[in-house]
Every structure is written in C-alpha cells, then in structure tokens.
GROMACS .gro file of C-alpha atoms in nm:
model
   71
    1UNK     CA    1  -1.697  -1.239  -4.712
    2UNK     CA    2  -1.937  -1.054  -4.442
    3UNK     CA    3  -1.863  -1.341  -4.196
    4UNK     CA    4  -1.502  -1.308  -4.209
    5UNK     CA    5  -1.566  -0.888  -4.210
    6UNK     CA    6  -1.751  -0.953  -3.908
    7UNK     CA    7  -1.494  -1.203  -3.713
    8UNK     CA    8  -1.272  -0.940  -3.757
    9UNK     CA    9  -1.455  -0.656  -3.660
   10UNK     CA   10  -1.474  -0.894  -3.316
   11UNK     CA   11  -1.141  -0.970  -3.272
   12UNK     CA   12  -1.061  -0.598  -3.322
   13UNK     CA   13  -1.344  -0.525  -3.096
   14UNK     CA   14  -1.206  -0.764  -2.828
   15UNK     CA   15  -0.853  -0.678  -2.825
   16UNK     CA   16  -0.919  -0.313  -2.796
   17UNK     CA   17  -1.129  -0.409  -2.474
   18UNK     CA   18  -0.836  -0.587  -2.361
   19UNK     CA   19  -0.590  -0.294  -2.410
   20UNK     CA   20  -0.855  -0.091  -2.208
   21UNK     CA   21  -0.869  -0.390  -1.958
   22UNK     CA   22  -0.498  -0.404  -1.946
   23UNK     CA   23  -0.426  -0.037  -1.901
   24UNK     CA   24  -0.722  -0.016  -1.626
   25UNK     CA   25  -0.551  -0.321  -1.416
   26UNK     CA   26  -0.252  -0.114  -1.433
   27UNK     CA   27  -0.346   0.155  -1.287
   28UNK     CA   28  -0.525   0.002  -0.996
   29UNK     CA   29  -0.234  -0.194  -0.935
   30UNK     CA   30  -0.018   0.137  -0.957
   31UNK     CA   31  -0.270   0.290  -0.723
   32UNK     CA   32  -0.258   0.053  -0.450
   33UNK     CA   33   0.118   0.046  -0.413
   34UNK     CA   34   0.086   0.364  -0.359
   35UNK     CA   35  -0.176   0.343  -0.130
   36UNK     CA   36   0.040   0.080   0.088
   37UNK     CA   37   0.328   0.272   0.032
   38UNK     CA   38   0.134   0.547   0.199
   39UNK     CA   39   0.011   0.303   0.478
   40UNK     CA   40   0.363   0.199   0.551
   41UNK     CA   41   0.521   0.509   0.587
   42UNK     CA   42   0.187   0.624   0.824
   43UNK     CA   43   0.251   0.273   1.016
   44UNK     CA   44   0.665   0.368   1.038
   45UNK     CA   45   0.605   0.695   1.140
   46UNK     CA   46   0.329   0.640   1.425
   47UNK     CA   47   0.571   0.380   1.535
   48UNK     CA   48   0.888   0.609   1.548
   49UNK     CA   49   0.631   0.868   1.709
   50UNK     CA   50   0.576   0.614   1.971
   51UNK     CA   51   0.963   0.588   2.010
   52UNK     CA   52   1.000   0.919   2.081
   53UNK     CA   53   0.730   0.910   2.374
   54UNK     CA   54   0.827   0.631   2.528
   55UNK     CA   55   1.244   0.767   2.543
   56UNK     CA   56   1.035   1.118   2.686
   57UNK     CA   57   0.897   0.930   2.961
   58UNK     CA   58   1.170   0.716   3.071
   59UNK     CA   59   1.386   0.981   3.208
   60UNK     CA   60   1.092   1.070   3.435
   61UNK     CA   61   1.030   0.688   3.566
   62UNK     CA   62   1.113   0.612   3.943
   63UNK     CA   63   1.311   0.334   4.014
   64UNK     CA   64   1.062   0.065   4.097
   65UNK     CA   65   0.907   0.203   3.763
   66UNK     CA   66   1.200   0.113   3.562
   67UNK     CA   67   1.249  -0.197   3.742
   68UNK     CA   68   0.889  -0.344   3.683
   69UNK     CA   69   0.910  -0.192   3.290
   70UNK     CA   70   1.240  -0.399   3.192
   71UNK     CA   71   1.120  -0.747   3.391
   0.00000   0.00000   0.00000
C-alpha cells in the first residue's frame, strides 16, 4: 500500500510540475510575440520615417541629382 501511496504522490508531483511547466512556456511564448510585435512596428515605423526623408529631400535634388538617383 505505501508503494502505490508513493507512485501517486509522484505522478501528482509530476503533473503539477508540468502545469507549472506549461503555464511558464506560455508566457514566454506570449512574451516574445509581443516582443516581435514590438520589433515590427519599431522596424515599420523607422522605415516609414525613412519615407518621409527621402520624399523631403527630393524636392530639393538638382536635375543631374534626380537623374543619377532613378538610373
């Protein structure tokens, strides 16, 4: 009867450390989406920031300058 008591009290013991295992996946997983979700709206915005400078400049381009920029 104590052996079985004890394979019990492991198998309880393990599946609680896999609900903890579980749960702590979970929220590294939920952490880096939001870490990359982060990254890609940094990455989109630096990009659309870039946009911006580069339409800024143009207008102020010579003609040679445009001409060398678009070949």
């Amino acid at each position: 009867m104590a052996k079985y008591d004890n394979l019990v009290n492991k198998h309880v013991m393990v599946k609680n450390k896999l609900m903890t295992l579980k749960k702590t996946s979970e929220s590294r997983r939920h952490a880096d989406k939001k870490s990359r979700v982060s990254l890609k709206k940094k990455d989109h915005n630096q990009k659309r920031l870039e946009v911006e400078r580069e339409k800024n400049r143009l207008p102020n381009l010579t003609i040679e300058e445009e001409k060398r920029l678009r070949a």
